[in-house]
Coordinates of C-alpha atoms in Angstrom, one line a residue:
Chain A
M1 CA 91.7 110.5 110.7
I2 CA 89.2 110.6 113.6
L3 CA 92.0 111.5 115.9
A4 CA 90.1 113.5 118.4
H5 CA 93.1 114.4 120.6
G6 CA 91.9 117.9 121.3
I7 CA 92.9 118.7 117.8
G8 CA 89.3 119.0 117.0
G9 CA 88.6 116.1 114.6
R10 CA 86.8 118.3 112.1
Q11 CA 87.7 116.9 108.7
D12 CA 87.8 118.2 105.2
L13 CA 84.7 118.6 103.1
P14 CA 84.7 116.1 100.2
I15 CA 86.0 117.4 96.9
P16 CA 83.4 118.4 94.4
L17 CA 82.3 115.8 91.8
E18 CA 83.5 118.0 88.9
S19 CA 87.0 118.2 90.3
A20 CA 87.1 114.5 90.8
I21 CA 86.0 113.8 87.2
L22 CA 88.3 116.4 85.8
G23 CA 91.2 114.9 87.6
A24 CA 90.3 111.4 86.5
V25 CA 90.0 112.4 82.9
V26 CA 93.3 114.2 82.9
A27 CA 95.0 111.2 84.5
L28 CA 93.5 108.9 81.9
V29 CA 94.5 111.2 79.0
V30 CA 98.1 111.8 80.2
S31 CA 98.5 108.0 80.8
F32 CA 97.7 107.2 77.2
V33 CA 99.6 110.2 75.7
V34 CA 102.7 109.0 77.5
L35 CA 102.1 105.5 76.3
I36 CA 101.5 106.4 72.7
L37 CA 104.6 108.6 72.6
V38 CA 106.6 105.6 73.6
T39 CA 105.8 104.0 70.3
R40 CA 106.9 107.1 68.4
A41 CA 110.2 107.2 70.3
H42 CA 112.9 105.8 68.1
G43 CA 116.5 104.7 68.7
D44 CA 117.1 102.6 71.8
Q45 CA 118.8 105.2 73.8
A46 CA 118.4 104.1 77.4
P47 CA 116.9 107.1 79.2
A48 CA 119.7 109.2 80.6
S49 CA 117.4 109.8 83.5
R50 CA 119.8 108.9 86.3
R51 CA 122.1 111.7 85.2
S52 CA 123.2 113.9 88.0
W53 CA 124.6 117.4 88.4
R54 CA 127.2 118.6 90.8
P55 CA 127.7 122.4 90.4
A56 CA 130.1 124.2 92.6
W57 CA 127.5 125.2 95.2
V58 CA 126.3 121.6 95.5
A59 CA 129.8 120.5 96.1
R60 CA 130.3 123.1 98.8
L61 CA 126.9 122.2 100.3
G62 CA 127.9 118.5 100.2
R63 CA 131.1 119.3 102.2
V64 CA 129.0 121.1 104.8
V65 CA 126.3 118.5 105.2
D66 CA 128.9 115.7 105.3
S67 CA 131.0 117.5 107.9
R68 CA 131.3 116.1 111.3
G69 CA 130.0 119.3 113.0
W70 CA 126.8 119.3 110.9
T71 CA 126.1 115.6 111.5
V72 CA 126.6 116.0 115.2
A73 CA 124.5 119.1 115.3
L74 CA 121.6 117.3 113.6
R75 CA 121.9 114.3 115.9
G76 CA 121.7 116.9 118.8
V77 CA 118.5 118.3 117.3
G78 CA 117.0 114.8 117.0
L79 CA 118.0 113.9 120.6
L80 CA 116.4 117.2 121.9
L81 CA 113.1 116.4 120.1
F82 CA 113.3 112.8 121.4
A83 CA 114.0 113.9 125.0
F84 CA 111.1 116.3 124.9
T85 CA 108.8 113.5 123.6
V86 CA 110.0 111.1 126.2
F87 CA 109.5 113.7 128.9
I88 CA 105.8 114.4 128.0
A89 CA 105.2 110.7 127.5
L90 CA 106.4 110.1 131.1
F91 CA 105.3 113.2 132.9
G92 CA 102.6 114.8 130.8
R93 CA 99.0 114.5 131.8
D94 CA 96.9 111.8 130.2
T95 CA 94.5 114.1 128.5
A96 CA 93.7 115.0 124.9
N97 CA 95.8 118.1 125.4
N98 CA 99.1 116.3 125.8
P99 CA 101.2 117.3 122.8
L100 CA 102.4 113.7 122.6
F101 CA 99.6 112.7 120.2
G102 CA 100.2 115.6 117.8
I103 CA 104.0 115.0 117.9
V104 CA 103.6 111.3 117.1
Y105 CA 100.6 111.3 114.7
I106 CA 101.2 114.6 113.0
W107 CA 104.7 116.0 113.3
L108 CA 106.4 112.6 112.9
W109 CA 104.0 110.5 110.9
V110 CA 102.7 113.2 108.5
G111 CA 105.7 115.4 108.7
I112 CA 108.1 112.7 107.4
V113 CA 106.6 113.2 103.9
P114 CA 107.1 117.0 103.3
F115 CA 110.4 117.1 105.1
S116 CA 111.8 114.2 103.1
L117 CA 110.4 115.5 99.9
V118 CA 112.1 118.8 100.3
L119 CA 115.3 117.9 102.2
G120 CA 116.0 114.3 101.1
P121 CA 116.4 111.4 103.5
A122 CA 116.0 113.6 106.6
W123 CA 114.9 111.0 109.2
R124 CA 118.1 109.1 109.2
L125 CA 120.0 112.2 110.1
I126 CA 118.0 113.0 113.2
S127 CA 116.8 109.5 114.0
P128 CA 117.3 109.0 117.8
V129 CA 117.6 105.2 117.4
R130 CA 120.7 105.8 115.1
T131 CA 122.2 108.2 117.7
I132 CA 121.6 105.7 120.5
H133 CA 123.1 103.0 118.4
A134 CA 126.2 105.1 117.7
A135 CA 126.6 105.8 121.5
L136 CA 126.2 102.1 122.4
S137 CA 128.7 101.1 119.8
A138 CA 131.1 103.7 121.1
L139 CA 130.7 102.3 124.6
R140 CA 131.1 98.8 123.4
G141 CA 134.2 99.9 121.6
S142 CA 133.1 98.3 118.4
S143 CA 130.6 99.0 115.7
E144 CA 131.2 95.6 114.1
P145 CA 127.8 93.9 113.8
M146 CA 127.4 90.4 115.2
F147 CA 125.5 89.0 112.2
T148 CA 125.1 89.9 108.6
Y149 CA 121.5 91.1 107.9
P150 CA 119.8 88.5 105.9
R151 CA 119.3 89.8 102.3
R152 CA 116.1 88.0 101.8
L153 CA 114.4 89.7 104.7
G154 CA 114.9 93.0 102.9
L155 CA 112.3 95.6 103.8
W156 CA 109.7 93.2 105.2
P157 CA 110.3 94.2 108.8
A158 CA 109.7 97.8 107.9
A159 CA 106.5 96.9 106.1
L160 CA 105.4 95.2 109.3
G161 CA 106.4 98.2 111.4
L162 CA 104.4 100.6 109.1
L163 CA 101.4 98.3 109.4
L164 CA 101.7 98.3 113.2
F165 CA 101.9 102.0 113.3
A166 CA 98.8 102.3 111.1
W167 CA 97.1 99.9 113.4
L168 CA 97.8 102.2 116.4
E169 CA 96.8 105.3 114.6
L170 CA 93.7 104.0 112.8
V171 CA 92.3 100.9 114.5
Y172 CA 93.3 100.7 118.1
P173 CA 90.5 102.4 120.1
N174 CA 92.6 103.7 123.0
N175 CA 95.2 105.4 120.7
N176 CA 94.4 108.7 122.3
F177 CA 95.7 107.7 125.7
V178 CA 99.3 108.2 126.7
G179 CA 99.9 104.6 128.0
P180 CA 99.4 102.7 124.7
V181 CA 101.3 105.2 122.6
R182 CA 104.2 105.1 125.1
L183 CA 104.1 101.3 125.0
W184 CA 104.2 101.2 121.2
F185 CA 107.2 103.4 121.1
A186 CA 109.0 101.6 123.9
I187 CA 108.7 98.4 121.9
Y188 CA 109.8 100.2 118.8
L189 CA 112.9 101.5 120.6
A190 CA 113.8 98.2 122.1
A191 CA 113.4 96.4 118.7
M192 CA 115.6 99.0 117.0
I193 CA 118.3 99.1 119.6
V194 CA 118.6 95.3 119.8
G195 CA 118.4 94.9 116.0
G196 CA 121.0 97.6 115.5
Q197 CA 123.4 95.9 117.9
L198 CA 122.9 92.5 116.2
F199 CA 123.0 93.6 112.6
G200 CA 124.7 97.0 112.6
A201 CA 123.5 100.3 111.3
R202 CA 122.3 98.7 108.1
F203 CA 119.4 97.3 110.2
F204 CA 117.9 100.8 110.3
E205 CA 118.0 101.2 106.5
R206 CA 115.9 98.1 106.2
C207 CA 113.8 97.8 109.4
D208 CA 113.1 101.2 110.9
P209 CA 109.7 102.0 109.5
F210 CA 110.1 105.7 109.8
E211 CA 113.5 105.7 108.1
V212 CA 112.3 103.4 105.3
Y213 CA 109.3 105.7 104.8
S214 CA 111.5 108.8 104.8
S215 CA 114.1 107.4 102.4
L216 CA 111.4 106.2 100.0
V217 CA 109.7 109.6 99.8
A218 CA 113.2 111.2 99.6
K219 CA 113.6 109.4 96.2
L220 CA 111.2 112.1 94.9
S221 CA 113.5 114.9 96.1
V222 CA 116.2 116.5 94.1
W223 CA 119.0 115.3 96.4
G224 CA 121.0 112.2 95.5
R225 CA 124.4 110.6 95.9
D226 CA 126.7 109.6 93.1
E227 CA 128.9 106.4 93.1
Q228 CA 131.5 108.0 95.4
G229 CA 128.7 109.0 97.8
R230 CA 129.0 112.7 97.0
L231 CA 126.0 114.9 97.2
V232 CA 124.5 115.6 93.7
L233 CA 121.3 117.0 92.2
R234 CA 119.0 114.8 90.2
T235 CA 115.5 115.3 88.7
P236 CA 112.9 113.7 91.0
L237 CA 112.2 111.1 88.3
G238 CA 115.9 110.4 87.8
N239 CA 116.3 110.1 91.6
L240 CA 113.3 107.7 91.7
D241 CA 114.9 105.6 89.0
T242 CA 117.9 104.9 91.3
L243 CA 115.5 103.0 93.7
Q244 CA 116.7 99.4 93.5
P245 CA 114.3 96.5 93.7
T246 CA 114.6 95.0 97.2
P247 CA 112.7 92.2 98.8
G248 CA 109.8 93.7 100.6
L249 CA 109.8 97.0 98.6
V250 CA 106.4 96.1 97.1
A251 CA 105.1 95.3 100.6
V252 CA 106.2 98.6 102.0
V253 CA 104.6 100.5 99.1
S254 CA 101.4 98.5 99.3
T255 CA 101.2 99.0 103.1
L256 CA 101.6 102.7 102.8
F257 CA 99.0 103.1 100.1
G258 CA 96.6 100.5 101.5
T259 CA 96.5 101.9 105.0
I260 CA 95.9 105.4 103.9
V261 CA 93.1 104.3 101.5
Y262 CA 91.6 102.5 104.5
D263 CA 91.8 105.7 106.5
S264 CA 89.7 107.5 103.9
F265 CA 87.3 104.7 103.4
R266 CA 86.5 104.1 107.0
D267 CA 84.7 107.4 107.3
S268 CA 82.5 106.9 104.4
T269 CA 78.8 106.3 105.0
P270 CA 78.6 102.8 103.3
W271 CA 81.4 101.5 105.5
L272 CA 79.8 103.1 108.7
Q273 CA 76.5 101.6 107.8
L274 CA 78.0 98.2 107.3
K275 CA 80.1 98.3 110.4
Q276 CA 77.3 99.7 112.5
G277 CA 74.7 97.5 111.0
D278 CA 72.7 95.1 113.2
F279 CA 74.6 91.9 112.4
I280 CA 78.1 93.4 113.2
T281 CA 76.8 95.1 116.3
E282 CA 75.0 92.1 117.7
H283 CA 78.1 90.0 117.4
N284 CA 80.5 92.7 118.5
L285 CA 82.5 92.4 115.3
G286 CA 83.2 96.1 114.7
Y287 CA 86.8 95.9 116.0
T288 CA 87.5 92.7 114.2
L289 CA 86.1 94.2 111.0
D290 CA 88.5 97.2 111.4
N291 CA 91.5 94.9 111.9
V292 CA 90.6 92.7 108.9
A293 CA 90.1 95.8 106.8
L294 CA 93.5 97.3 107.8
V295 CA 95.2 94.2 106.5
A296 CA 92.9 93.6 103.6
F297 CA 93.4 97.0 102.0
P298 CA 97.3 96.7 101.7
L299 CA 96.8 93.1 100.6
A300 CA 94.4 94.2 97.9
V301 CA 96.7 97.0 96.7
G302 CA 99.6 94.5 96.6
V303 CA 97.7 91.9 94.7
F304 CA 96.3 94.3 92.1
Y305 CA 99.7 95.8 91.7
C306 CA 101.5 92.5 91.3
L307 CA 98.9 91.3 88.9
G308 CA 99.2 94.5 86.8
T309 CA 103.0 94.3 86.7
M310 CA 103.2 90.6 86.1
L311 CA 100.8 90.7 83.2
T312 CA 102.9 93.5 81.9
G313 CA 106.2 92.0 80.9
V314 CA 107.3 89.6 78.3
G315 CA 111.0 89.2 77.9
H316 CA 114.1 88.1 79.5
I317 CA 113.1 89.2 83.0
E318 CA 111.2 86.7 85.1
R319 CA 107.7 87.8 85.7
R320 CA 108.1 87.4 89.4
Q321 CA 110.8 90.1 89.4
L322 CA 108.6 92.7 87.6
P323 CA 106.7 94.1 90.6
G324 CA 110.0 95.0 92.2
H325 CA 111.4 96.5 89.1
L326 CA 108.4 98.6 88.5
A327 CA 107.7 99.5 92.2
P328 CA 109.2 103.0 91.9
S329 CA 106.2 104.0 89.7
L330 CA 103.9 103.6 92.6
V331 CA 105.8 106.0 94.9
P332 CA 104.7 109.2 93.2
I333 CA 101.1 108.0 93.2
I334 CA 101.2 107.3 96.9
V335 CA 103.0 110.6 97.8
G336 CA 100.4 112.5 95.7
Y337 CA 97.6 110.9 97.5
I338 CA 99.2 111.3 100.9
F339 CA 99.7 115.0 100.1
A340 CA 96.0 115.3 99.3
H341 CA 94.9 113.3 102.3
Y342 CA 96.9 115.1 104.9
L343 CA 97.5 118.6 103.7
S344 CA 95.0 120.5 105.8
Y345 CA 95.4 118.1 108.7
F346 CA 99.1 118.8 108.8
W347 CA 98.6 122.5 108.5
E348 CA 95.9 122.8 111.3
G349 CA 97.0 119.9 113.5
G350 CA 100.6 120.9 113.2
Q351 CA 99.8 124.3 114.5
A352 CA 97.6 123.0 117.3
T353 CA 100.4 120.7 118.4
L354 CA 102.8 123.6 118.5
R355 CA 100.3 125.4 120.7
Q356 CA 100.0 122.3 123.0
A357 CA 103.8 121.7 123.1
S358 CA 104.3 125.1 124.7
D359 CA 102.4 123.9 127.8
P360 CA 103.4 120.2 127.8
L361 CA 102.4 119.5 131.4
G362 CA 99.1 121.4 131.3
N363 CA 100.0 123.7 134.2
G364 CA 99.7 126.9 132.3
S365 CA 103.3 127.3 131.5
D366 CA 104.5 128.7 128.1
W367 CA 107.9 127.2 127.2
F368 CA 108.1 128.3 123.6
G369 CA 105.8 131.4 123.6
T370 CA 103.2 129.6 121.4
S371 CA 100.7 128.5 124.0
D372 CA 98.1 131.2 123.1
M373 CA 98.7 131.2 119.3
T374 CA 95.5 130.9 117.3
V375 CA 95.3 128.1 114.7
N376 CA 95.0 129.4 111.2
Y377 CA 92.2 127.7 109.4
F378 CA 93.2 128.9 105.9
F379 CA 92.4 125.6 104.1
A380 CA 89.0 125.1 105.9
Y381 CA 87.8 128.6 104.7
H382 CA 89.1 128.0 101.2
A383 CA 87.5 124.6 100.6
T384 CA 87.5 125.0 96.8
L385 CA 91.1 125.9 96.7
L386 CA 91.9 123.0 99.0
A387 CA 89.9 120.6 96.7
D388 CA 91.8 121.9 93.6
I389 CA 95.2 121.5 95.3
K390 CA 94.2 118.0 96.3
V391 CA 93.2 117.0 92.9
L392 CA 96.3 118.6 91.4
G393 CA 98.5 116.7 93.9
V394 CA 96.8 113.4 93.0
V395 CA 97.1 114.0 89.2
V396 CA 100.7 115.2 89.4
G397 CA 101.6 112.1 91.4
H398 CA 99.8 110.0 88.8
V399 CA 101.6 111.6 85.9
L400 CA 105.0 111.2 87.5
G401 CA 104.1 107.6 88.3
V402 CA 103.2 106.8 84.7
W403 CA 106.3 108.6 83.5
S404 CA 108.5 106.6 85.9
A405 CA 106.9 103.4 84.8
H406 CA 107.7 104.3 81.2
I407 CA 111.3 105.0 82.1
R408 CA 111.6 101.6 83.9
A409 CA 109.7 99.8 81.1
M410 CA 112.3 101.1 78.6
Q411 CA 114.9 99.4 80.7
V412 CA 113.3 96.1 81.5
L413 CA 110.8 95.3 78.7
P414 CA 111.9 94.2 75.2
R415 CA 111.2 96.8 72.5
K416 CA 108.6 95.0 70.6
H417 CA 106.4 94.6 73.7
L418 CA 107.0 98.1 75.1
V419 CA 103.5 99.4 74.4
T420 CA 101.3 96.4 74.8
G421 CA 103.4 95.2 77.7
Q422 CA 102.7 98.4 79.7
I423 CA 99.0 98.4 79.3
P424 CA 98.1 96.2 82.3
L425 CA 100.3 98.3 84.6
L426 CA 98.8 101.5 83.2
I427 CA 95.3 100.2 83.9
T428 CA 96.3 99.3 87.5
M429 CA 97.7 102.8 88.0
I430 CA 94.7 104.5 86.6
G431 CA 92.6 102.3 88.9
F432 CA 94.6 103.5 91.9
T433 CA 94.4 107.1 91.0
V434 CA 90.7 107.1 90.1
G435 CA 90.0 105.1 93.3
G436 CA 91.9 107.7 95.3
L437 CA 89.9 110.6 93.7
Y438 CA 86.7 108.7 94.3
L439 CA 87.5 108.4 98.0
L440 CA 88.4 112.1 98.2
F441 CA 85.0 112.8 96.7
A442 CA 83.0 110.3 98.7
S443 CA 84.3 110.7 102.2
Chain B
M1 CA 116.1 113.9 74.6
R2 CA 113.8 115.7 72.2
H3 CA 111.3 112.9 72.8
S4 CA 111.2 113.6 76.5
A5 CA 111.1 117.4 75.9
R6 CA 108.0 116.9 73.8
L7 CA 106.5 114.7 76.5
F8 CA 107.2 117.3 79.1
A9 CA 105.5 120.0 76.9
I10 CA 102.4 117.9 76.5
V11 CA 102.1 117.0 80.2
A12 CA 102.8 120.6 81.2
T13 CA 100.0 121.8 78.8
L14 CA 97.5 119.4 80.2
L15 CA 98.3 120.3 83.8
G16 CA 98.0 124.0 82.8
V17 CA 94.6 123.3 81.5
V18 CA 93.6 121.6 84.7
A19 CA 95.0 124.4 86.8
L20 CA 93.1 127.0 84.7
T21 CA 89.8 125.2 84.9
A22 CA 90.3 124.7 88.6
A23 CA 91.1 128.3 89.1
C24 CA 88.0 129.4 87.3
G25 CA 85.9 127.1 89.4
S26 CA 87.2 128.5 92.6
D27 CA 85.8 132.0 92.2
S28 CA 82.2 130.9 92.3
D29 CA 81.8 129.7 95.9
T30 CA 83.7 132.3 97.9
G31 CA 81.0 134.9 97.2
S32 CA 78.1 132.7 98.3
S33 CA 79.2 132.3 101.9
G34 CA 77.4 135.4 103.0
S35 CA 74.6 133.6 104.7
T36 CA 76.5 133.0 108.0
D37 CA 74.4 135.4 110.1
G38 CA 72.6 132.5 111.7
S39 CA 69.2 133.8 110.8
T40 CA 68.3 130.5 109.1
S41 CA 66.1 128.2 111.2
P42 CA 68.0 125.6 113.2
K43 CA 68.7 122.2 111.8
V44 CA 66.9 119.7 114.0
I45 CA 68.0 116.0 113.8
Q46 CA 65.9 113.3 115.3
V47 CA 68.1 110.7 117.0
T48 CA 66.6 107.5 118.4
F49 CA 68.6 105.1 120.6
S50 CA 67.2 101.6 121.2
G51 CA 69.4 98.9 122.7
K52 CA 72.7 98.8 120.7
S53 CA 71.3 100.5 117.7
V54 CA 70.8 104.1 116.8
T55 CA 69.1 106.0 113.9
P56 CA 70.4 107.7 111.9
N57 CA 73.3 105.4 111.3
G58 CA 76.3 107.2 109.9
E59 CA 74.4 109.5 107.5
V60 CA 75.6 112.8 106.2
V61 CA 73.6 115.9 107.1
Q62 CA 74.2 119.2 105.3
V63 CA 74.4 122.2 107.6
A64 CA 75.0 125.8 106.6
R65 CA 77.8 127.8 108.3
G66 CA 76.4 129.6 111.3
Q67 CA 73.2 127.5 111.3
K68 CA 72.3 126.1 114.7
V69 CA 72.2 122.4 115.1
E70 CA 69.8 120.7 117.6
L71 CA 69.4 117.0 118.4
D72 CA 66.0 115.6 119.5
V73 CA 67.2 112.5 121.4
K74 CA 64.8 109.7 122.2
A75 CA 66.6 107.0 124.3
D76 CA 65.9 103.9 126.3
A77 CA 68.9 104.6 128.5
A78 CA 71.0 107.5 129.5
G79 CA 74.3 108.2 127.6
E80 CA 76.7 110.7 126.1
I81 CA 77.1 112.2 122.7
H82 CA 80.5 113.2 121.5
V83 CA 80.8 116.0 118.8
H84 CA 84.2 116.1 117.0
S85 CA 84.1 119.8 116.5
D86 CA 86.8 122.2 117.6
P87 CA 86.7 122.5 120.6
E88 CA 85.1 119.0 121.1
Q89 CA 81.7 118.8 122.9
H90 CA 80.4 116.1 125.2
K91 CA 76.6 116.2 125.7
E92 CA 74.8 114.0 128.1
Y93 CA 71.2 112.8 127.7
G94 CA 68.9 110.8 129.9
A95 CA 66.4 108.1 129.2
G96 CA 63.3 109.5 127.5
T97 CA 63.3 112.6 125.4
T98 CA 66.1 115.1 125.6
H99 CA 66.7 118.2 123.6
L100 CA 70.4 119.0 122.9
S101 CA 71.7 122.1 121.3
L102 CA 75.1 121.8 119.7
G103 CA 75.3 125.5 118.8
S104 CA 76.5 126.6 115.4
F105 CA 79.7 125.9 113.4
D106 CA 81.7 128.5 111.8
V107 CA 84.6 126.6 110.2
P108 CA 83.6 124.6 107.1
G109 CA 84.3 120.8 107.3
R110 CA 82.9 117.5 108.3
I111 CA 82.1 116.9 111.9
E112 CA 81.3 113.5 113.3
V113 CA 78.6 113.1 115.9
E114 CA 79.2 109.9 117.9
S115 CA 77.6 107.9 120.6
H116 CA 80.2 107.4 123.2
A117 CA 78.9 104.1 124.7
L118 CA 78.0 102.5 121.4
E119 CA 81.1 103.7 119.6
K120 CA 79.0 104.5 116.6
T121 CA 78.9 107.5 114.3
I122 CA 75.3 108.8 114.4
V123 CA 75.6 111.6 111.8
I124 CA 78.3 113.4 109.9
L125 CA 77.6 117.2 109.8
E126 CA 78.8 118.7 106.5
V127 CA 79.2 122.3 107.3
K128 CA 79.6 124.6 104.3

């Protein structure tokens, strides 16, 4: 997160070594406690984890959020935010103080995670591309898609979209100029509008990187839908268990985790010294190296994960299907790490963006009354507290991940291989968590 | 069901232990941040540019809060140094020896000091 952008660029202090070790030890212990308890579980009751509740207030809430008025109101909010962003992208000054960067890199990209975690799949409700699609379909007089979306393509386009956004944010050197950001989003809009018209609204579920990201994180919220599509409550793990294996799901998950790990890694001294070393400098390979690393990290995550899951199973399920079936267990690990990685950045950068947004054209105006607010640096001044929260986030994510893997393993692995079969996956997950903690410590 | 209740209890206990340990640890450092009066001597960092390379090359330098940071720049060509503090700073230097003062930093964190032309991180200031 170099992201100068007038949002400073000061980054968090590394977490203390003791916290990192403590977190790693807890992750290790919890993993094996969960695993050992599996052996002691008796009876083959399939976990009733997908159970849902629908008390009266949830039923009432469901009627409100599914009402036409509410849906239209949220679309309106989304369109207003979209219009504001387009306005500053077209007419704002090309300086670091343009709120465009904060809106795109912080409010949207980082904000997707907390909003979806608390509110459920929020992006699809305000998604401007969905609203534009609905308007176009109304104009055309038909929402009938021209083609059926190919099943085998699955979430692969979204994985590509996420990688391309990560490239803009982390690798592309001119990502703090208005032009490139505007171009990226123009291409995104065009792709979404054309895709939506060709394949119908289902296209967004599969191909809009932001919607896929949001819906994935929302699987850890308490909000779900039952078979009739009614709003219900679930435990986060039960909700996560409703995530169906889809082609490309592993790619999406690996891309999210891999790019964010690269983001941490690229600021570490060993990487800087390699990249800035004589050989790389002399041959002008720095930019190439960044591009290679951006692709290599997700690939490595994906390979390790597939290896871990495919070594895992023995039974009636084909090995090739195991990564997809067990993919939900990676989601909490990723969200835990994203939380740790972005917490202070979202807090400080989010405020700084609110301040800039009030004076979008840089002419001294104050649209929202926030142009002279001071940014609260709570987390920077409480570095130890921040470090503890980060470690706790990573460890909680790991525990939920292991637990979720256990729930899935009960469903897909034969009983006699339940324990031995889970060990490779468990080792992979411990590897990811300890690696994440190491990066929080080392850079 | 009892199985998962027990699992939950064990996990909750472990997390509780972590939270407690962490909470105990967090008391220690808040008291020691009293040395922010800037009375400590400034941190002087020697920076040498030669061609496309620069020393130091991406190293971490510890700085106390409120401690002044100065760069002694020796360069074969003029250039600009970019400090990712809040607000950001741009410092120009000429060929030969230049003495740059970056002032002191109050908010703890990591601040990258970059060479603009070379697109290289010279040092990372760790302010605490």
